[in-house]
GROMACS .gro file of C-alpha atoms in nm:
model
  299
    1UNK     CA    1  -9.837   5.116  -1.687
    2UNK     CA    2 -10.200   5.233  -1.771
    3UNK     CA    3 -10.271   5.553  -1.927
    4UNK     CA    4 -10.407   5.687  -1.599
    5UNK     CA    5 -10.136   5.585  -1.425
    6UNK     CA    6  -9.902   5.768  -1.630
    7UNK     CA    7 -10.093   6.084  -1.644
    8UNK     CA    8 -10.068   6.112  -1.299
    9UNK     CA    9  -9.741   6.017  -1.268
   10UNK     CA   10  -9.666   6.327  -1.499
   11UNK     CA   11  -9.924   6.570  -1.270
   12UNK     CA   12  -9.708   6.459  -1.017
   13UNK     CA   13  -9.421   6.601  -1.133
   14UNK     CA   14  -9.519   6.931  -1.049
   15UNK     CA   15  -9.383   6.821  -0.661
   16UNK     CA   16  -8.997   6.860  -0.580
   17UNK     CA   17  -8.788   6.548  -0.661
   18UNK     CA   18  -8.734   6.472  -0.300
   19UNK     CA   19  -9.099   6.492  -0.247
   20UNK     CA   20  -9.120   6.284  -0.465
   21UNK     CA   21  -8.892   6.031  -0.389
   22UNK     CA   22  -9.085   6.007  -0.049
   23UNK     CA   23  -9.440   6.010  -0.171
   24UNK     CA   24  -9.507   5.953  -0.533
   25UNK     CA   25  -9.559   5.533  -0.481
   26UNK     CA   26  -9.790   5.610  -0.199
   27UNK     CA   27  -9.986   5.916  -0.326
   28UNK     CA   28  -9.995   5.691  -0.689
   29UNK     CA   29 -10.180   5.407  -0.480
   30UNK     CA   30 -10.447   5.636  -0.299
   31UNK     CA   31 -10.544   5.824  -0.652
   32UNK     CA   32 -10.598   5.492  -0.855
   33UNK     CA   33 -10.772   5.363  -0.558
   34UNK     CA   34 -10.997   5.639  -0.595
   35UNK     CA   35 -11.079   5.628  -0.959
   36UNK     CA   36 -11.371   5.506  -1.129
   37UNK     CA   37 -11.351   5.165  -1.304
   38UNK     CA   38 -11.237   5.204  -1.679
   39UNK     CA   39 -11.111   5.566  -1.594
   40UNK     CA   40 -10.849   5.689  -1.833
   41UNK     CA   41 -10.814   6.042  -1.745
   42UNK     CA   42 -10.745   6.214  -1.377
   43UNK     CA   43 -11.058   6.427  -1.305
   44UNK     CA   44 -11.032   6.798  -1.294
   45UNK     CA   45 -11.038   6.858  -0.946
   46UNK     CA   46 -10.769   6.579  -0.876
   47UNK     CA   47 -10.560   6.716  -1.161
   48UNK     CA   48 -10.606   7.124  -0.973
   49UNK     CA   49 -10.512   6.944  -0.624
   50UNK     CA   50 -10.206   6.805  -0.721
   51UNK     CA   51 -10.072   7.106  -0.941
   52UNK     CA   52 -10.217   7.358  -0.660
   53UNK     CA   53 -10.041   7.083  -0.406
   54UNK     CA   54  -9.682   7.076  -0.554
   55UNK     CA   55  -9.650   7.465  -0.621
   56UNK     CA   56  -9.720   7.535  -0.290
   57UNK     CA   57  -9.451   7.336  -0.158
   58UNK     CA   58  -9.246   7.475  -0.385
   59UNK     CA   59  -9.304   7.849  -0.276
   60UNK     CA   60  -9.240   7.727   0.066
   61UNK     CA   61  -8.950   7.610   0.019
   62UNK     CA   62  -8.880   7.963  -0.164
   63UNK     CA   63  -8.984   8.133   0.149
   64UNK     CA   64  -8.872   7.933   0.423
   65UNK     CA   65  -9.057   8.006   0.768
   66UNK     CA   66  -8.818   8.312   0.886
   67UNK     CA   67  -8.876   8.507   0.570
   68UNK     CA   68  -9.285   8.393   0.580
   69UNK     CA   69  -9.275   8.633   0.895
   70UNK     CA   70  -9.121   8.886   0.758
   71UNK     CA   71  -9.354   8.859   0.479
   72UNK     CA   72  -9.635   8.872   0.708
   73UNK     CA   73  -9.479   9.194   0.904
   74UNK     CA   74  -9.467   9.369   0.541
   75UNK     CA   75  -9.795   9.321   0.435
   76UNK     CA   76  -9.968   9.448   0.780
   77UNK     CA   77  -9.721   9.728   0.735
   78UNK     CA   78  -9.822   9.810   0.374
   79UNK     CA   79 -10.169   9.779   0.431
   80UNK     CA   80 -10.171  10.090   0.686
   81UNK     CA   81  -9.884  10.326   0.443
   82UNK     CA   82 -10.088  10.259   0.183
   83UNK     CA   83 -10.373  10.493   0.322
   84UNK     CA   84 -10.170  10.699   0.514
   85UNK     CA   85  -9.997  10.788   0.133
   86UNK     CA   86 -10.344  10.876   0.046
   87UNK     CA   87 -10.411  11.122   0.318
   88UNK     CA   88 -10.028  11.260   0.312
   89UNK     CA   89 -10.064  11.387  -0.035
   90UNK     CA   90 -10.379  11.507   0.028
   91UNK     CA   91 -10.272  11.698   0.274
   92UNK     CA   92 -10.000  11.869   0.095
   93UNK     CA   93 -10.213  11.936  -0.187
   94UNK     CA   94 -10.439  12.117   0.020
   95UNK     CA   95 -10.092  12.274   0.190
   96UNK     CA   96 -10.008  12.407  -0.216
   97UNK     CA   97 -10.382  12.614  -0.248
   98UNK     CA   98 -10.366  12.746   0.065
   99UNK     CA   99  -9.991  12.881   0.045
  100UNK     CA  100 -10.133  13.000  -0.289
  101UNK     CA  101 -10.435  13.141  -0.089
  102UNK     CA  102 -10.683  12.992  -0.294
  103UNK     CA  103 -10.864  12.855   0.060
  104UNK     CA  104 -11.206  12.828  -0.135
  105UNK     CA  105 -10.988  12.519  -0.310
  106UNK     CA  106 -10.769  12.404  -0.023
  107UNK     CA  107 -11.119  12.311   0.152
  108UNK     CA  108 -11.238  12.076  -0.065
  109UNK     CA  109 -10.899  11.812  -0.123
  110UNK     CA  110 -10.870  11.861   0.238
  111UNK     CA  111 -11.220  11.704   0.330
  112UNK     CA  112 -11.160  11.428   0.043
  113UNK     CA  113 -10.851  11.358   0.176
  114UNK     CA  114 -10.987  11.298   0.525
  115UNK     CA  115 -11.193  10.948   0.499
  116UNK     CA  116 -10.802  10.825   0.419
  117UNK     CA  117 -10.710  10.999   0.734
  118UNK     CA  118 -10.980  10.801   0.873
  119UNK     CA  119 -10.912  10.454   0.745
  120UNK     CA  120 -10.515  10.499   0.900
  121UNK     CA  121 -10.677  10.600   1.246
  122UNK     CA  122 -10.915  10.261   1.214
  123UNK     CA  123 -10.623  10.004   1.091
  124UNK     CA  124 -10.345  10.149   1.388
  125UNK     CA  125 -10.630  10.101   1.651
  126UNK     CA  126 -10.718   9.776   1.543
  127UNK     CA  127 -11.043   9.780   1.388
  128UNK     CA  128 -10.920   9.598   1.061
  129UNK     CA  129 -11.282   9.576   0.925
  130UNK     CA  130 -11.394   9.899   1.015
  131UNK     CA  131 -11.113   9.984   0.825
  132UNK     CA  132 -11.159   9.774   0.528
  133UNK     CA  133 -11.524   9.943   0.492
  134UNK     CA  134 -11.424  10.269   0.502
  135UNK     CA  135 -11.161  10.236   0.232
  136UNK     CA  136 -11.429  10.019   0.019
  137UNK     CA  137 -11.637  10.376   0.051
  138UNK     CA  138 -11.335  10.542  -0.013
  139UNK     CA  139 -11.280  10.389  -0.342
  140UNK     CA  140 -11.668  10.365  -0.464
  141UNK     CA  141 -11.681  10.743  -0.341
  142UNK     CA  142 -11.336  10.820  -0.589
  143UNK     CA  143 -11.511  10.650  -0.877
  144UNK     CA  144 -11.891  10.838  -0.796
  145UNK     CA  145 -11.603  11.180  -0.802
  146UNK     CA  146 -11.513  11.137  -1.131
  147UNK     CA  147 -11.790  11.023  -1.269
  148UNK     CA  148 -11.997  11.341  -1.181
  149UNK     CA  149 -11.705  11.601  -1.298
  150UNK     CA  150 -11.694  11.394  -1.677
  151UNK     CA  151 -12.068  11.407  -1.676
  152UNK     CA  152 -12.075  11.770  -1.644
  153UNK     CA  153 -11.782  11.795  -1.906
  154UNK     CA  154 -11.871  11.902  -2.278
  155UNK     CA  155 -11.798  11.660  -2.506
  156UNK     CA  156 -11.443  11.716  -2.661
  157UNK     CA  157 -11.271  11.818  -2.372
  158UNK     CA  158 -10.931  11.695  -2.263
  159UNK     CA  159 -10.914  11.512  -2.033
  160UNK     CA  160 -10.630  11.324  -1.971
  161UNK     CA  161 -10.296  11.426  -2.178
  162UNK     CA  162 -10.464  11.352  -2.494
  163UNK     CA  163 -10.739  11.143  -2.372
  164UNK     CA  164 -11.078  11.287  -2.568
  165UNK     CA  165 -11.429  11.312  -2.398
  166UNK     CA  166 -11.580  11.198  -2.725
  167UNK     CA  167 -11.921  11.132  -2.796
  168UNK     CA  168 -12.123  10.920  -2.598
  169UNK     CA  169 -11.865  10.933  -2.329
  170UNK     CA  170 -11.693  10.606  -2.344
  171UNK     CA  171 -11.387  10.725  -2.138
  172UNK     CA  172 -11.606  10.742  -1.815
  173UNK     CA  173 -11.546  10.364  -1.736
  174UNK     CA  174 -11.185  10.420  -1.798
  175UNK     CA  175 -11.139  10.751  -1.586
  176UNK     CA  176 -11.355  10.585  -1.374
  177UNK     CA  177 -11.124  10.348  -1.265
  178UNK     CA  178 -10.793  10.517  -1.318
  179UNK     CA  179 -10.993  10.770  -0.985
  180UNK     CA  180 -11.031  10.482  -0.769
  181UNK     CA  181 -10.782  10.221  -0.889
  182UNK     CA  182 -10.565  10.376  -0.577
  183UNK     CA  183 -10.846  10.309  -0.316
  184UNK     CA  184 -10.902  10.019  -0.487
  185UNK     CA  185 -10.558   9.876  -0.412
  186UNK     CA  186 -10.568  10.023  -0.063
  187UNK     CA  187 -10.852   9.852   0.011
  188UNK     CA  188 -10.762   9.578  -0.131
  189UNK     CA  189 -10.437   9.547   0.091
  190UNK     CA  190 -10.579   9.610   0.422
  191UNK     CA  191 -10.859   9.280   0.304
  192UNK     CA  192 -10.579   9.070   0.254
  193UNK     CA  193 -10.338   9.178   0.544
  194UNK     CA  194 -10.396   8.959   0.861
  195UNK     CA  195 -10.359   9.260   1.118
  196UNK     CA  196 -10.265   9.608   0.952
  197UNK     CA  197 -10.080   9.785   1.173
  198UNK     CA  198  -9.681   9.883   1.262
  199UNK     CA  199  -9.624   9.553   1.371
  200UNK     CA  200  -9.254   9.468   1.475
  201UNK     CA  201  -9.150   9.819   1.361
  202UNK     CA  202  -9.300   9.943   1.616
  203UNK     CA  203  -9.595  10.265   1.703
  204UNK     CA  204  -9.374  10.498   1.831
  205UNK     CA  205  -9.089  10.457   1.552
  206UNK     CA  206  -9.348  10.480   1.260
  207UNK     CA  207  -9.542  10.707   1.429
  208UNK     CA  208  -9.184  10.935   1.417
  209UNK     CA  209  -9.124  10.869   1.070
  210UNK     CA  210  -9.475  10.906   0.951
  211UNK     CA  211  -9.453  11.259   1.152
  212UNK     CA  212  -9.153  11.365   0.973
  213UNK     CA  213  -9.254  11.272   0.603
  214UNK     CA  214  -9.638  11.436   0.642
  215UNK     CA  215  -9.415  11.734   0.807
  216UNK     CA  216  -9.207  11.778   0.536
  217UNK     CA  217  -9.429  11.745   0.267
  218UNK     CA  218  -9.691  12.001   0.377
  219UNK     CA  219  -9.410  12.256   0.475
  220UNK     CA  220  -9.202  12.188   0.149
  221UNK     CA  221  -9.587  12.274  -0.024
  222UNK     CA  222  -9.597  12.593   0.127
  223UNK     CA  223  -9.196  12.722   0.075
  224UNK     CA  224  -9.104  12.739  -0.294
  225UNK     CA  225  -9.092  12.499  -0.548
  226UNK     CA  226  -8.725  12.450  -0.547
  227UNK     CA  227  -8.702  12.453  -0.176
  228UNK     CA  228  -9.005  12.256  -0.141
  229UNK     CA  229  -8.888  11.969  -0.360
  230UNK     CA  230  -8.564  11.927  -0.203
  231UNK     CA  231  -8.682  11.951   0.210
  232UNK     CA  232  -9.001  11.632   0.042
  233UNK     CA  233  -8.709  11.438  -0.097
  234UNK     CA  234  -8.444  11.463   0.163
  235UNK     CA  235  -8.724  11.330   0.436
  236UNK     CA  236  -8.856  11.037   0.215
  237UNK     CA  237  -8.535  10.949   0.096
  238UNK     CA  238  -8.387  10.946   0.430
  239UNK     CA  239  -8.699  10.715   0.592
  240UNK     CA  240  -8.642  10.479   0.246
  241UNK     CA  241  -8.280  10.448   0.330
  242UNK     CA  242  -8.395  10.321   0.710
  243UNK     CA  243  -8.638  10.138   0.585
  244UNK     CA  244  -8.443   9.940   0.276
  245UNK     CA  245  -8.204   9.843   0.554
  246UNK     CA  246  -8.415   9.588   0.724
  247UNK     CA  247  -8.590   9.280   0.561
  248UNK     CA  248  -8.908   9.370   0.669
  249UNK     CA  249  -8.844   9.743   0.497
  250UNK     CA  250  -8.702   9.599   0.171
  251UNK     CA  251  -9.040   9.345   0.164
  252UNK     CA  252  -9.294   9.651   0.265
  253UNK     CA  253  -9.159   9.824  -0.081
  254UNK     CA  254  -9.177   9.614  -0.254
  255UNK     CA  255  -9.562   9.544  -0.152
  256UNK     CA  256  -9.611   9.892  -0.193
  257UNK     CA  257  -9.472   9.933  -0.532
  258UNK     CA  258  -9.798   9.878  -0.725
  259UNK     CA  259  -9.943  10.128  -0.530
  260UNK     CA  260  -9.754  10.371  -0.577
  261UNK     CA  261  -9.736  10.342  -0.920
  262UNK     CA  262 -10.077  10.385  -1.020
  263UNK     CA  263 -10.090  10.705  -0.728
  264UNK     CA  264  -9.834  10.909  -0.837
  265UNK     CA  265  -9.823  10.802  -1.190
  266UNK     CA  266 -10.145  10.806  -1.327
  267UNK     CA  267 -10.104  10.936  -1.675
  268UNK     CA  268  -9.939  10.625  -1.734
  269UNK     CA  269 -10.228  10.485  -1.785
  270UNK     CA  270 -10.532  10.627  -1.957
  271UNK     CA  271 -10.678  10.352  -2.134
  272UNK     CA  272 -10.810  10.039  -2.029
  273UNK     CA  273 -10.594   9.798  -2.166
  274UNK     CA  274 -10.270   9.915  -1.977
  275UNK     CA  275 -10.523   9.969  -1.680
  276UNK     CA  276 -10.620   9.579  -1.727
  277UNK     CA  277 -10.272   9.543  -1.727
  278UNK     CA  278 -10.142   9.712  -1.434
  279UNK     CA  279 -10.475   9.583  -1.213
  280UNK     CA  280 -10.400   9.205  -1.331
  281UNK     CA  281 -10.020   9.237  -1.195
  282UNK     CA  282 -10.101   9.413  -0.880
  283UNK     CA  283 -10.367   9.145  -0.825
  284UNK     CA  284 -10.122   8.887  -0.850
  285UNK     CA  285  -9.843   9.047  -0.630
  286UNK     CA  286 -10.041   9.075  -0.381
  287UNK     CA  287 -10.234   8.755  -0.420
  288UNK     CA  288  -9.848   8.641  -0.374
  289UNK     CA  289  -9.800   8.812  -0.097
  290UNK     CA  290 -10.141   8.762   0.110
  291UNK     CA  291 -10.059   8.366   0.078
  292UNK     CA  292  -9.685   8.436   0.203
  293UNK     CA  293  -9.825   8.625   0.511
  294UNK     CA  294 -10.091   8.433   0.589
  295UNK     CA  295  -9.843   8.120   0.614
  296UNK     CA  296  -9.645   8.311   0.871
  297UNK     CA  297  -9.613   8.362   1.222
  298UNK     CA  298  -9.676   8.707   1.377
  299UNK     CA  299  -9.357   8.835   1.447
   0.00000   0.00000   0.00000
């Protein structure tokens, strides 16, 4: 056995047994038909095809053809939550100034919150790349937001927790991206989705349960804080429960996780190694998950 050969042979490993078993002889003969006279070493490219080749029949076989469509049905799904989250909350922050009749402030979140109303209108009509556009604005006009209220800061002002506008303002990158890492994601989902929209769940259902959470949240702002709290929790928690019940629910939350995480959780991070970190994960769940829905059937 030549040194080439058995390189190979090990590259091929990276296939299932029974793949294997079936096709290592034969693939063998086509690769060291293919290489150069006096070749020792696979070339790169050969050695990326094979590796790239065997994982992805292994995560097929992970996510056999029924659960690729649900896959698919989750991401379209996540992809139009994701914005309507956006505009929900800010809708019920603008809800919490006005029942605190500071309208000069309600104004403003309400009109920033609408281009999110915008991009949920665009993806449940269909127009997936007007869509993706506007939440590409969305996000570039988030990080343009931020970057104009730490310019007019002072320097030494808190900003975040205990987050310093020092001199020469080297948090602006940071804060910049913490703004519109949301968007970001948003966007980012509704790229990679095939077709955001309810899919098998269905217009009328998620248009209901959509209703009822926005309803709840902007009545709990106004009613107090207690009251408030508990009317926001009982509707999500009752539209998770539904939700968590169906494999297409369970898949859209997970999806969505990421999301959420760096929306309502944003003091979490502040500096931009645990923002590397969380962007790098969230990238590859739903690098994961694009490649899982775009191997499936529309439901």
């Amino acid at each position: 056995m030549t040194a080439l050969e058995r390189r190979y042979r090990r590259l091929l490993t990276w296939y299932p047994k029974d793949h294997r078993a079936r096709h290592e002889e034969e693939m063998l003969a086509v690769l060291l038909a293919a290489s150069a006279p006096g070749q020792s070493r696979p070339s790169g490219r050969d050695a990326f095809d094979l590796v790239r080749g065997g994982l992805a029949i292994r995560l097929r076989r992970v996510a056999p053809p029924g659960s690729r469509r649900h896959w698919r049905a989750a991401v379209d799904l996540a992809a139009l939550l994701a914005p309507l989250t956006l505009f929900g909350g800010g809708l019920s922050r603008a809800a919490t100034l006005a029942g605190r009749l500071a309208f000069d402030q309600a104004l403003p979140v309400l009109v920033y919150a609408l281009p999110s109303g915008l991009v949920v209108l665009l993806a449940w009509l269909g127009r997936r790349w007007a869509a993706i556009a506007c939440a590409w604005a969305m996000a570039a006009l988030h990080a343009a937001t931020m970057m104009a209220r730490l310019l007019s800061l002072p320097e030494g002002t808190r900003v975040m927790g205990d987050v310093l506008l020092v001199s020469g303002r080297p948090l602006i990158a940071a804060n910049m991206l913490l703004a519109a890492l949301p968007a970001c994601v948003c966007a980012a989902m509704l790229t990679l989705a095939p077709s955001p929209g309810p899919g098998p769940v269905g217009s009328r259902r998620l248009l209901a349960w959509a209703g009822g959470v926005l309803g709840a949240c902007v009545v709990g702002a106004l009613l107090p804080e207690v009251f408030g709290a508990v009317l926001m929790l009982a509707a999500i928690g009752t539209v998770a429960v539904l939700a968590l019940r169906s494999p297409v629910g369970r898949r859209t939350a997970a999806i969505l996780t990421p999301f959420l995480v760096v929306d309502v959780m944003p003091s979490w991070f502040t500096d931009l190694a645990s923002l590397t970190a969380v962007a790098v994960a969230t990238v590859a769940l739903l690098g994961l998950t694009a490649w899982l829905a775009r191997t499936g059937e529309p439901a």
